[in-house]
mmCIF file of C-alpha atoms and ligand atoms in Angstrom:
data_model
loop_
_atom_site.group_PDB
_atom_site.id
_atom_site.type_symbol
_atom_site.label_atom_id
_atom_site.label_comp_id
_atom_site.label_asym_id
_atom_site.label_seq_id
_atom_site.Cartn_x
_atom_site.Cartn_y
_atom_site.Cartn_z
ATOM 1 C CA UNK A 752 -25.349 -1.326 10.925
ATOM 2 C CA UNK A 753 -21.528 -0.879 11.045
ATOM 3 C CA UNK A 754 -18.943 -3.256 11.007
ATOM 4 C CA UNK A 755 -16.575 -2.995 13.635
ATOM 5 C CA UNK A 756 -13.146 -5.176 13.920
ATOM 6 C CA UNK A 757 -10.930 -5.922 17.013
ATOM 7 C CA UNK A 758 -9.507 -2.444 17.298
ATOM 8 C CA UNK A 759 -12.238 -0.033 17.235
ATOM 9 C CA UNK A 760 -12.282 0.459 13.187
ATOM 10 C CA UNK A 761 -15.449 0.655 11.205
ATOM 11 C CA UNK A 762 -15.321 -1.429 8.395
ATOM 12 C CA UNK A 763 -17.091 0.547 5.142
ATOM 13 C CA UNK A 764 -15.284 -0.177 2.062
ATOM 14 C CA UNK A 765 -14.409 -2.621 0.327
ATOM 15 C CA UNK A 766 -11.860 -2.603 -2.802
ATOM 16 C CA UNK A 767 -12.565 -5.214 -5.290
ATOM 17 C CA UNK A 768 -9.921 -6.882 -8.168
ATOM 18 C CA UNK A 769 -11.915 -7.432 -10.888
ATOM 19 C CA UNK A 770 -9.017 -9.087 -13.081
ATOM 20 C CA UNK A 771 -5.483 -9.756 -12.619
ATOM 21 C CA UNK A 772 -4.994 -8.140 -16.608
ATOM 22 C CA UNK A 773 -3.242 -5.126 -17.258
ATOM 23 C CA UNK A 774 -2.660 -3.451 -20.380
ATOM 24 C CA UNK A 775 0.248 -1.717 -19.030
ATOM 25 C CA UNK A 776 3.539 -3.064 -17.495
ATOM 26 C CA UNK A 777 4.443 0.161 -15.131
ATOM 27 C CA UNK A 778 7.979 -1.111 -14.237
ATOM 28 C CA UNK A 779 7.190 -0.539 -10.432
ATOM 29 C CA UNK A 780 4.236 -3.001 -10.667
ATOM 30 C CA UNK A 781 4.719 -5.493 -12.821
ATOM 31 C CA UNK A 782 7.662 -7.551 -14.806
ATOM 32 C CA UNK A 783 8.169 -7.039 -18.737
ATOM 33 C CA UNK A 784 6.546 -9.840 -19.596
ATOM 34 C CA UNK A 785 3.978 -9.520 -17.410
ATOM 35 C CA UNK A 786 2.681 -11.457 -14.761
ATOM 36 C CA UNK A 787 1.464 -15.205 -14.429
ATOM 37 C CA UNK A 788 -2.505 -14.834 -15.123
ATOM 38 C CA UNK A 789 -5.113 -16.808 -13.812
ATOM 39 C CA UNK A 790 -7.175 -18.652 -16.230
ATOM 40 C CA UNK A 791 -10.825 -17.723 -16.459
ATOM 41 C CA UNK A 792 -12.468 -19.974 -14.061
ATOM 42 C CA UNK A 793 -10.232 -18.534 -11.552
ATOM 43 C CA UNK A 794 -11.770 -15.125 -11.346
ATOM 44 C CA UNK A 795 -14.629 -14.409 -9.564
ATOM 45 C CA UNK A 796 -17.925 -14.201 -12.051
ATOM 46 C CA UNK A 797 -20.127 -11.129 -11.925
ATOM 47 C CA UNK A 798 -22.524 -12.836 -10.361
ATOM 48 C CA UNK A 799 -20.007 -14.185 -7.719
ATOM 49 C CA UNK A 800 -18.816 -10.387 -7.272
ATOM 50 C CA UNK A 801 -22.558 -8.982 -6.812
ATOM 51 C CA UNK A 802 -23.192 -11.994 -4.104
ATOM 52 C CA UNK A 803 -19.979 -10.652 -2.337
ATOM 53 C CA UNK A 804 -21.152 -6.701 -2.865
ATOM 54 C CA UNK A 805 -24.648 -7.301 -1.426
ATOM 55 C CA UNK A 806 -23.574 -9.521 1.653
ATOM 56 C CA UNK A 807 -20.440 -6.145 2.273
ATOM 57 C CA UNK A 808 -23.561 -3.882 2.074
ATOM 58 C CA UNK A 809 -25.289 -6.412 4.731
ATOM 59 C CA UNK A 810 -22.743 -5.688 7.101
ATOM 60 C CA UNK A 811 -22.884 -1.248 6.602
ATOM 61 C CA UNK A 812 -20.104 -1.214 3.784
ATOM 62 C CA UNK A 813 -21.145 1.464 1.389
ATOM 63 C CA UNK A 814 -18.405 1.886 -0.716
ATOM 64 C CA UNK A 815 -16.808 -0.068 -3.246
ATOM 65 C CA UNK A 816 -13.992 0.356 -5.435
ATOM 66 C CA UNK A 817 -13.410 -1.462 -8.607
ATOM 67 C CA UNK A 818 -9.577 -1.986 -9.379
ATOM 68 C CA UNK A 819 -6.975 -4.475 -10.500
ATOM 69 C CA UNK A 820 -5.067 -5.527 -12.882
ATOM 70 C CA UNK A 821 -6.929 -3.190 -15.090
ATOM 71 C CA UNK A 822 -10.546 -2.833 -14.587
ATOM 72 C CA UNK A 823 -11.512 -2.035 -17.916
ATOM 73 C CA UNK A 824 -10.007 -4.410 -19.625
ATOM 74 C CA UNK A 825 -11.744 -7.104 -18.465
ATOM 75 C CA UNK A 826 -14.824 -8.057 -20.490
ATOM 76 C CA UNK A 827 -18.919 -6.564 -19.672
ATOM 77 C CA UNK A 828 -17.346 -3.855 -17.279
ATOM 78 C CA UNK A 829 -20.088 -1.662 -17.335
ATOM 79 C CA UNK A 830 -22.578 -4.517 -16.876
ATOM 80 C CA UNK A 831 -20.903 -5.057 -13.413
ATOM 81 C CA UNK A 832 -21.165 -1.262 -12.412
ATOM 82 C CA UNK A 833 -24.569 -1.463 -13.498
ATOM 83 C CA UNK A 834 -25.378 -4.279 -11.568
ATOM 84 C CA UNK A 835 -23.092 -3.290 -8.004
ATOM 85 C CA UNK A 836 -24.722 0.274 -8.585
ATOM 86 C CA UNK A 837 -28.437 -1.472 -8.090
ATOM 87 C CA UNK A 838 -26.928 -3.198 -4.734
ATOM 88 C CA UNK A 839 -28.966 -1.606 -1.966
ATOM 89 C CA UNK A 840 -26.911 0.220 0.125
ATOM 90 C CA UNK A 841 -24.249 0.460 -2.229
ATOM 91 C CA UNK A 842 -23.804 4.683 -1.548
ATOM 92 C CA UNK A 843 -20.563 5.359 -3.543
ATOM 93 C CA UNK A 844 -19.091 3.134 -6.190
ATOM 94 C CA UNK A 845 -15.733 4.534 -7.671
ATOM 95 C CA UNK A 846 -13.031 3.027 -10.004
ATOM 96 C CA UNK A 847 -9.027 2.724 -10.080
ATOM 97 C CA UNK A 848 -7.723 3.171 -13.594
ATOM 98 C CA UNK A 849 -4.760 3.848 -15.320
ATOM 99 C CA UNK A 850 -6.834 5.827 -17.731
ATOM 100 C CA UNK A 851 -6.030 4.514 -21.037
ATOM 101 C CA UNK A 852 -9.426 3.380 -21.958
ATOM 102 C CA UNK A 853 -11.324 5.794 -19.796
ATOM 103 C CA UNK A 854 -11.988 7.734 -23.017
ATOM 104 C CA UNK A 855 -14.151 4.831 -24.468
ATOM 105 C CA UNK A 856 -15.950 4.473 -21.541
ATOM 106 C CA UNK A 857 -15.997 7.314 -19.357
ATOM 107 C CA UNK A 858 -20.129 7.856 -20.737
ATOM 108 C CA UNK A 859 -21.143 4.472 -20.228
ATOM 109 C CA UNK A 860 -19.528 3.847 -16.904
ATOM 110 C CA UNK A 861 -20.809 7.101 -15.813
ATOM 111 C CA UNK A 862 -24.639 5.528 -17.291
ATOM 112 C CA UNK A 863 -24.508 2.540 -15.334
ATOM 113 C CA UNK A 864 -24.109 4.418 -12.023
ATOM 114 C CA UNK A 865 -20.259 5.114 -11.458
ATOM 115 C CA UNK A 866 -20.014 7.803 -9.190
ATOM 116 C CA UNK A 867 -16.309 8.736 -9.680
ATOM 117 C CA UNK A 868 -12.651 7.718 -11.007
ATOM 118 C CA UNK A 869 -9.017 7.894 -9.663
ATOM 119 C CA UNK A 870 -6.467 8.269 -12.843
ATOM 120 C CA UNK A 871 -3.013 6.502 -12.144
ATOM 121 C CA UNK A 872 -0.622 8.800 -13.871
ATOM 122 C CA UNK A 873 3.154 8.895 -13.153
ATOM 123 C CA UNK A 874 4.202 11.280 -15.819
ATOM 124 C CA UNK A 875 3.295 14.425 -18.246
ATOM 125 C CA UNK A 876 6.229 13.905 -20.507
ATOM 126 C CA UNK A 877 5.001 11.483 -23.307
ATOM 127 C CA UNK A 878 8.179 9.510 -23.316
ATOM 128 C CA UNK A 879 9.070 8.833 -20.145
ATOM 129 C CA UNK A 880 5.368 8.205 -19.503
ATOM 130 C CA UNK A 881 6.284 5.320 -22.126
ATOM 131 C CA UNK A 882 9.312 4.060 -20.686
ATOM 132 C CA UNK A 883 7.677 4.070 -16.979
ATOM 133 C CA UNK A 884 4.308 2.286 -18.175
ATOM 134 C CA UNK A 885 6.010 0.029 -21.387
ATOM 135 C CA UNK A 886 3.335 0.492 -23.655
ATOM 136 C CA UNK A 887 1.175 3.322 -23.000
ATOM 137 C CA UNK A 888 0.224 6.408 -24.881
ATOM 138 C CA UNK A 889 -0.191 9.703 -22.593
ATOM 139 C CA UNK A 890 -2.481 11.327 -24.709
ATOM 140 C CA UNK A 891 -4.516 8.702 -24.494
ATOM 141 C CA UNK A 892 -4.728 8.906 -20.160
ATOM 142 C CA UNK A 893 -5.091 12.620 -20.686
ATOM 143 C CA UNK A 894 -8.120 12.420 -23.261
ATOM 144 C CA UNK A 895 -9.732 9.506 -20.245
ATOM 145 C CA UNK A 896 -9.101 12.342 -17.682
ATOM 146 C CA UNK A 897 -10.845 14.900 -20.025
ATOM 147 C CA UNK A 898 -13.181 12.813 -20.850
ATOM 148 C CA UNK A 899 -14.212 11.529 -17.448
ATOM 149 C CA UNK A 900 -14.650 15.505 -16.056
ATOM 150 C CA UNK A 901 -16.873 16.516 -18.773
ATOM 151 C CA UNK A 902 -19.050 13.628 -18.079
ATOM 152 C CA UNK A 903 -18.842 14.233 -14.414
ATOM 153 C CA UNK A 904 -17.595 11.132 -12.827
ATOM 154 C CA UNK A 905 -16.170 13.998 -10.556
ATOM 155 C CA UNK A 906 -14.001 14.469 -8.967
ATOM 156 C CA UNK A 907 -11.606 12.645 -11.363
ATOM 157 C CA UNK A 908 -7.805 12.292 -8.635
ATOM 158 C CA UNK A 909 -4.701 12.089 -10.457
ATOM 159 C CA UNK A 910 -2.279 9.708 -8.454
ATOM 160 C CA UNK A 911 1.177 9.960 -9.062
ATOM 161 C CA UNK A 912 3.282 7.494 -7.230
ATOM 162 C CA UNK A 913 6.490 9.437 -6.843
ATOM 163 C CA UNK A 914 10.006 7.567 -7.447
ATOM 164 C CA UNK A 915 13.612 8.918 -7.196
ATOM 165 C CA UNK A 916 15.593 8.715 -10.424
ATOM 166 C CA UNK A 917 12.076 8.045 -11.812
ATOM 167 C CA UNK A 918 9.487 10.827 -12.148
ATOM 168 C CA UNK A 919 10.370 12.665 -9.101
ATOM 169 C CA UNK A 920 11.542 15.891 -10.929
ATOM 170 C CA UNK A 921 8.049 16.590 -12.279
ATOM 171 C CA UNK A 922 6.583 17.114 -8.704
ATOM 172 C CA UNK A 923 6.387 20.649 -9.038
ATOM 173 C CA UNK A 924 4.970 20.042 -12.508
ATOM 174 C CA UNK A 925 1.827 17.944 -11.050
ATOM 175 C CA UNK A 926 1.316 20.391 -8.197
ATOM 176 C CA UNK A 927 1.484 23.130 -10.563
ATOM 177 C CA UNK A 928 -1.249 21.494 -12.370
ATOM 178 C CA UNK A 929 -4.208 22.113 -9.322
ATOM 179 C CA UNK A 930 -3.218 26.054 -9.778
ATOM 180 C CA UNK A 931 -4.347 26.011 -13.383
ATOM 181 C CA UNK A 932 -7.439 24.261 -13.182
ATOM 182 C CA UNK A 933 -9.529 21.464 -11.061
ATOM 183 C CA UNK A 934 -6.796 18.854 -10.959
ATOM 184 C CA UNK A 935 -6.983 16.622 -7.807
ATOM 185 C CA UNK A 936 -3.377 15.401 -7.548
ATOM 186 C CA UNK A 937 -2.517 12.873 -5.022
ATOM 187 C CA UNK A 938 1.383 12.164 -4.695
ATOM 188 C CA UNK A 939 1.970 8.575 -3.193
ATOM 189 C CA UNK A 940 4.665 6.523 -1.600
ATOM 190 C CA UNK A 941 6.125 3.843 -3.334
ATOM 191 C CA UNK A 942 5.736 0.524 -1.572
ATOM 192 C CA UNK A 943 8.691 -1.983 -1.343
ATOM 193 C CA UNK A 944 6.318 -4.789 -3.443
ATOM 194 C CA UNK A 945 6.636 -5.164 -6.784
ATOM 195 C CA UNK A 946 8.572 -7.438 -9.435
ATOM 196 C CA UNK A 947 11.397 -6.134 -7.145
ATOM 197 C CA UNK A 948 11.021 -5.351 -4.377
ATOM 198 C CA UNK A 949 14.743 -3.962 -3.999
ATOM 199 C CA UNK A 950 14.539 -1.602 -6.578
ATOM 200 C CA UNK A 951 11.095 -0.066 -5.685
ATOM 201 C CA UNK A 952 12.765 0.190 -1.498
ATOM 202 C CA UNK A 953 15.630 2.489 -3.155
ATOM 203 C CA UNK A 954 12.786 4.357 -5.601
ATOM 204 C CA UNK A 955 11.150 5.247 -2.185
ATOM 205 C CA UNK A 956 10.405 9.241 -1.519
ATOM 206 C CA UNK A 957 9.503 9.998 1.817
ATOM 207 C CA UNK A 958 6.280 12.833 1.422
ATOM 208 C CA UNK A 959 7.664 14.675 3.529
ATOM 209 C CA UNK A 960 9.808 15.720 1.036
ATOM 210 C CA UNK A 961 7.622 15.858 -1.577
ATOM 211 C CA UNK A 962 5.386 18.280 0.215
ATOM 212 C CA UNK A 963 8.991 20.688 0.963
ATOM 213 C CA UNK A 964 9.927 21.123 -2.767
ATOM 214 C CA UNK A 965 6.031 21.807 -3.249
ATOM 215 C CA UNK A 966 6.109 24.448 -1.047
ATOM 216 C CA UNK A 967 9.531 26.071 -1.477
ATOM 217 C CA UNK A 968 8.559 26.039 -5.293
ATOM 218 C CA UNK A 969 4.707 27.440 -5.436
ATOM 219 C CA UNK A 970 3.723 28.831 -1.908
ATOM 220 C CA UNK A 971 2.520 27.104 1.275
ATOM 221 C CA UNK A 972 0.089 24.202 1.251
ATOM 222 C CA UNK A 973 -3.225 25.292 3.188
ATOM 223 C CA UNK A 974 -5.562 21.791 4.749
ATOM 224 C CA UNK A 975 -8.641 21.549 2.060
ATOM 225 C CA UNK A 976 -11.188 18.503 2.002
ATOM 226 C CA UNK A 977 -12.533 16.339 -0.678
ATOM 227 C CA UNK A 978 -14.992 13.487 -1.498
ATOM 228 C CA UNK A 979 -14.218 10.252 -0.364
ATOM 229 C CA UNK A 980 -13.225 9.043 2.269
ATOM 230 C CA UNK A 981 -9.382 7.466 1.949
ATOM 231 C CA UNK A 982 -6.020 7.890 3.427
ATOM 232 C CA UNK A 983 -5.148 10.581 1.604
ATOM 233 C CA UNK A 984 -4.449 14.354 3.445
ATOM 234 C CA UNK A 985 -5.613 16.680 1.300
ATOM 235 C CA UNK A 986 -4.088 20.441 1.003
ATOM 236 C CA UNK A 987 -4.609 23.296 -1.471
ATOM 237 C CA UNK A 988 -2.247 26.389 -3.019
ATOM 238 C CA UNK A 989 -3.157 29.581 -2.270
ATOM 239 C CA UNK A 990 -6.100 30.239 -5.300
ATOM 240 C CA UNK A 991 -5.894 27.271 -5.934
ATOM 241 C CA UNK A 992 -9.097 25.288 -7.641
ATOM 242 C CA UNK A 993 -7.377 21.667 -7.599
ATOM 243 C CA UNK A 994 -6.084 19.845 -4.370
ATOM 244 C CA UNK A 995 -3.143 17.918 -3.365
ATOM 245 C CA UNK A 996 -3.055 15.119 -1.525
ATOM 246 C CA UNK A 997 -0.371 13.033 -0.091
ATOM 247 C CA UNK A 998 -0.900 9.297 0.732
ATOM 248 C CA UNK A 999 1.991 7.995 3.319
ATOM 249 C CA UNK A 1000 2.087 4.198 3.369
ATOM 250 C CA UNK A 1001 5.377 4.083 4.466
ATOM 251 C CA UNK A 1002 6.759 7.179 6.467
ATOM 252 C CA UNK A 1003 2.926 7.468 8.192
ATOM 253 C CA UNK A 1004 0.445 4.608 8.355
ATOM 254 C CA UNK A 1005 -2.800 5.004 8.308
ATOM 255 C CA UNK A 1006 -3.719 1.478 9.600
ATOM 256 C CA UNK A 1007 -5.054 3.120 13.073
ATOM 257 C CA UNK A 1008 -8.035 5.078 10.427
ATOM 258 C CA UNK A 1009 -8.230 1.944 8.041
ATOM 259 C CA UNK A 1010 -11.837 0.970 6.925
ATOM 260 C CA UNK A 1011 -11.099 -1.414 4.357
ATOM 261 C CA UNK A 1012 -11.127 -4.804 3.243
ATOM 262 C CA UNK A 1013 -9.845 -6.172 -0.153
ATOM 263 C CA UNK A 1014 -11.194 -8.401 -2.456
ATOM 264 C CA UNK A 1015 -8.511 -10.263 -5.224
ATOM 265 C CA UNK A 1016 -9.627 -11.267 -8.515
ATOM 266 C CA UNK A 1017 -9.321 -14.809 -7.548
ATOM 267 C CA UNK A 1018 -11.940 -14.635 -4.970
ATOM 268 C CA UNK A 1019 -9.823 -14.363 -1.727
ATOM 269 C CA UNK A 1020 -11.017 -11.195 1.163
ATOM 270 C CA UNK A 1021 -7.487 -9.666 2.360
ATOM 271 C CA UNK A 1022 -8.120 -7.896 5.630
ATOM 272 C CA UNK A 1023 -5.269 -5.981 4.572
ATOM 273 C CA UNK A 1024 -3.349 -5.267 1.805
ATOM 274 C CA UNK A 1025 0.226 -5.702 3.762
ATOM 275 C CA UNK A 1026 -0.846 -9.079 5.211
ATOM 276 C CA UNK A 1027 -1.036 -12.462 3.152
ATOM 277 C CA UNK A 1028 -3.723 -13.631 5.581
ATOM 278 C CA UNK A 1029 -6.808 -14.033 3.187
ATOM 279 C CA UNK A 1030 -9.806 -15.791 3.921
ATOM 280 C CA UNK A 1031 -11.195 -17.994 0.161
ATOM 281 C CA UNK A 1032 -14.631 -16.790 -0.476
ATOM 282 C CA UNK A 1033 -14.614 -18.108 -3.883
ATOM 283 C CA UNK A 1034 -14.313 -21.314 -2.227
ATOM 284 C CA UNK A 1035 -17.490 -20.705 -0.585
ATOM 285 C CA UNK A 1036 -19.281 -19.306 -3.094
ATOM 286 C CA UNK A 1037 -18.791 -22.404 -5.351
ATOM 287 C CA UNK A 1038 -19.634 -24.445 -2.304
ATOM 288 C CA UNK A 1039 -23.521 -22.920 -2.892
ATOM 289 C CA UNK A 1040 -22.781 -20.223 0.133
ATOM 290 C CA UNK A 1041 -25.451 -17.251 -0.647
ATOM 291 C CA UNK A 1042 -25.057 -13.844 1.410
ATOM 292 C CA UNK A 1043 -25.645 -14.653 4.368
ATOM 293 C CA UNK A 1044 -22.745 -17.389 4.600
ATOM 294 C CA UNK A 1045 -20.718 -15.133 2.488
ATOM 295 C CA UNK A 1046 -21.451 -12.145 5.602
ATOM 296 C CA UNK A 1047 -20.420 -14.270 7.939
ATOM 297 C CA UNK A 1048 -17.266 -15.186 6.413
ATOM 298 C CA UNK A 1049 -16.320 -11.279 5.870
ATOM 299 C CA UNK A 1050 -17.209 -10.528 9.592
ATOM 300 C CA UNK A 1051 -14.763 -12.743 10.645
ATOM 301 C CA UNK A 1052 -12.071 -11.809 8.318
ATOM 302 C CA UNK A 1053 -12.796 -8.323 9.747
ATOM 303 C CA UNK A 1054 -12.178 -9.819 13.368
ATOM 304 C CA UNK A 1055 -8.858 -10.769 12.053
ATOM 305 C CA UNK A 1056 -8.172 -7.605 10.324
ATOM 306 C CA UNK A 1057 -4.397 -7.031 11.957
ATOM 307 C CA UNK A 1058 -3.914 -3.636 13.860
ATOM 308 C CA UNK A 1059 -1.059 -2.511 11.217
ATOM 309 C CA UNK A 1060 1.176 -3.034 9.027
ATOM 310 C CA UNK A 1061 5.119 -3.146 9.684
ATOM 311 C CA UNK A 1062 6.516 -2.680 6.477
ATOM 312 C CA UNK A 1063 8.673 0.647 7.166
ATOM 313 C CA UNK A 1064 10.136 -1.827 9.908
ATOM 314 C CA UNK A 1065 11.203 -4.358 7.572
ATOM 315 C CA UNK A 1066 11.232 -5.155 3.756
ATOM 316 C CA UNK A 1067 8.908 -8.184 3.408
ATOM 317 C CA UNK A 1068 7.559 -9.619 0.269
ATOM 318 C CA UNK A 1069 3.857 -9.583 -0.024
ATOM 319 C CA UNK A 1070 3.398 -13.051 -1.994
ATOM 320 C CA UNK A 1071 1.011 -11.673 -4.585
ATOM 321 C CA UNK A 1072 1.631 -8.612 -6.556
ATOM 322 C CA UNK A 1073 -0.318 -5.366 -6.812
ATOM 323 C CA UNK A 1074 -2.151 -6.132 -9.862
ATOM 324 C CA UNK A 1075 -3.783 -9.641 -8.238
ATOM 325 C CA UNK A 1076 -4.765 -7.470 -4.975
ATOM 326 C CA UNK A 1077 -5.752 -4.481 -6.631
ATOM 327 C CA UNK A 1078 -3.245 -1.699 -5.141
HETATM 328 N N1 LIG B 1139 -4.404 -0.489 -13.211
HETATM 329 C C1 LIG B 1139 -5.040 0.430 -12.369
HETATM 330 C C2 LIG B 1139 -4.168 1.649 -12.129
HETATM 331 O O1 LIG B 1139 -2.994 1.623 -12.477
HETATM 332 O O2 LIG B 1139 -4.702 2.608 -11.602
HETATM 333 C C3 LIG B 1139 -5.500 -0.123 -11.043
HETATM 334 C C4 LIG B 1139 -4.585 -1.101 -10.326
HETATM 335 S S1 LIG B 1139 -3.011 -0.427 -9.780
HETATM 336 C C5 LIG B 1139 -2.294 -1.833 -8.990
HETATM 337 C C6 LIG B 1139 -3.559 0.633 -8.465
HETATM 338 C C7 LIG B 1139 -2.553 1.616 -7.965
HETATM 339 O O3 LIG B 1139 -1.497 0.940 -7.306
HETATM 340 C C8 LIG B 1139 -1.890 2.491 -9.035
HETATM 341 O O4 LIG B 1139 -2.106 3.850 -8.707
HETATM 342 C C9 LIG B 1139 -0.436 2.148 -8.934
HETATM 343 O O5 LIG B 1139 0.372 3.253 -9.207
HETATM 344 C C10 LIG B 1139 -0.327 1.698 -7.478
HETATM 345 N N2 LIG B 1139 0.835 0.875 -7.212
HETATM 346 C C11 LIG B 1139 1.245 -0.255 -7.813
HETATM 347 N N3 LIG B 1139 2.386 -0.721 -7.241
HETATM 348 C C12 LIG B 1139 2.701 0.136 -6.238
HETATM 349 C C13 LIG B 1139 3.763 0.216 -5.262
HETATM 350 N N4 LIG B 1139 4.722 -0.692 -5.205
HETATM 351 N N5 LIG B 1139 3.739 1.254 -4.385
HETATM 352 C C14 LIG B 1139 2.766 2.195 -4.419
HETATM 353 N N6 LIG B 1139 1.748 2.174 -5.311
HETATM 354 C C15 LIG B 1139 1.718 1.164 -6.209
HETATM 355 FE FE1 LIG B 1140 -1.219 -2.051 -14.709
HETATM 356 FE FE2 LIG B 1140 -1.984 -0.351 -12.815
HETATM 357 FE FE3 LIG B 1140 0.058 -2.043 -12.388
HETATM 358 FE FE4 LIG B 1140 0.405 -0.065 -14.085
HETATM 359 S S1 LIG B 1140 -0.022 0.151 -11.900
HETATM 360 S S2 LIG B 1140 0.965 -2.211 -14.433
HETATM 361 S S3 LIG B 1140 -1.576 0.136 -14.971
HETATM 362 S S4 LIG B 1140 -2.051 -2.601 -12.709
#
């Protein structure tokens, strides 16, 4: 049974904040000294999560993502694949990572019924890679990546969010990457939310640029498809065995094809991620609601899902940052 909101769009994934931790401070995301966190009994409970999974799968959503924050740093992660995997109708469960602890894990996720990973990597040059992210170590994102291929939680995407005066120069360098070997590279538009949201409007890169100094430096880009089933358009280099993706937030929305709903780590369903209309399911859940209550309350947040965003209109702060809603 599919889920169908006020304009037409079939509901079937849903992205899911499982903390609001990060061991990372990428200076687009999140301030120095990091953000505000919500104690404990704020965030949802596995068991919470899994009531919220299996009443999503009640209403046709078959794919989850787990994000953040950083999903694995927060505590029993692979007990919660394990137990989302074992959701009936639960078809494709992936992850958003920046990587850093993918090596540790990449087998044991994989175990407990992951199906795939996307890597959030911004740079190949070890110390800018430092100065972007504040504390991390890219050999250690690299060895995740590596580590998460040979176990096959395939295929792994690389997304780079591209930012002028930032990483932008190394374009070419990612692209260049999907020539040499199965690299999925998806280049993405930086969004004007953030710790501020002035600087991240100027870092902004239009992909249609991005996708000109790929082509005027390696060749044309030919259409090529994928797994999954996201916003991203996908494209390959002549030979090519990796793909390249762009993701367009700003200069193209993709709110007429949008099929998701948004779950933060506090317990609140966002019908969309550019909207601070959220509807408190945590609320409910600690009010003794089981999954049927909990499906009702997500088909009506669906109802209210708004036809699209307006943020290339207009710079307006989304109250909660991308590590709370899970980006
Ligand atoms: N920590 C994980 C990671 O970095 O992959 C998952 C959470 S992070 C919020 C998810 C994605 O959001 C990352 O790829 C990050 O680059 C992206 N992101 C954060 N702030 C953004 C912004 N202002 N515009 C575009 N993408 C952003
Ligand atoms: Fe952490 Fe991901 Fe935000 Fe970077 S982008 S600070 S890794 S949540």
């Amino acid at each position: 049974m599919a889920c169908v909101d006020a304009f037409n769009r079939s509901i079937s994934y849903i992205r899911i904040s499982v903390t609001d931790r990060c061991n990372l401070r990428c200076v687009y995301c999140m301030p120095e000294e990091g953000v505000k966190l919500r104690k404990h009994e704020e965030i949802l409970t596995f068991e919470e999560i899994e009531t919220v999974v299996k009443a999503a799968a009640s209403l046709g959503i078959t794919k989850v993502r787990l994000t953040g924050g950083e999903p694995l740093v927060r505590k029993g992660i692979v007990e919660l694949v394990r137990k989302i995997a074992s959701v009936p109708g639960v078809e494709d469960l992936a992850m958003t990572t920046n990587g850093t602890l993918l090596a540790q894990y990449a087998q044991a996720l994989k175990e407990a019924g992951l199906k795939r990973v996307n890597v959030s990597l911004d740079s190949l040059r070890p110390e800018r890679f430092r100065r972007i992210t504040r504390l991390g170590n890219l050999e250690d994102v690299l060895r995740g990546i590596e580590a998460a291929r040979k176990v096959g939680l395939t295929p792994v995407k690389v997304n780079m969010v591209v930012i002028d005066g930032l990483n932008r120069d190394e374009v070419v360098d990612f692209a260049r990457l999907t020539l040499e070997d199965e690299w999925h590279v998806r280049f993405i538009e930086l969004m004007p939310i953030g710790p501020n949201v002035e600087v991240n409007h100027r870092g902004y890169v239009p992909m249609s640029e991005v996708r000109q100094e790929i082509e005027e430096a390696l060749g044309s880009l030919i259409p090529a498809r994928i797994t999954g089933n996201g916003p991203a358009r996908y494209y390959r280099l002549k030979g090519a065995p990796g793909t390249i993706g762009f993701i367009t937030p700003i200069s193209e929305h993709f709110c007429y094809r949008c099929n998701r709903l948004r779950l933060t780590a506090d317990g609140r369903l966002r019908p969309c991620l550019l909207s601070d209309y959220e509807i408190d399911l945590k609320g409910a859940l600690r009010s003794g609601a089981g999954v049927k209550e909990i499906a009702r309350l997500m088909k009506e947040a669906v109802l209210l899902k708004p036809q699209r965003h307006h943020i290339a209109e207009e710079i307006f702060p989304v109250s909660r940052v991308m590590s709370e809603i899970g980006g």
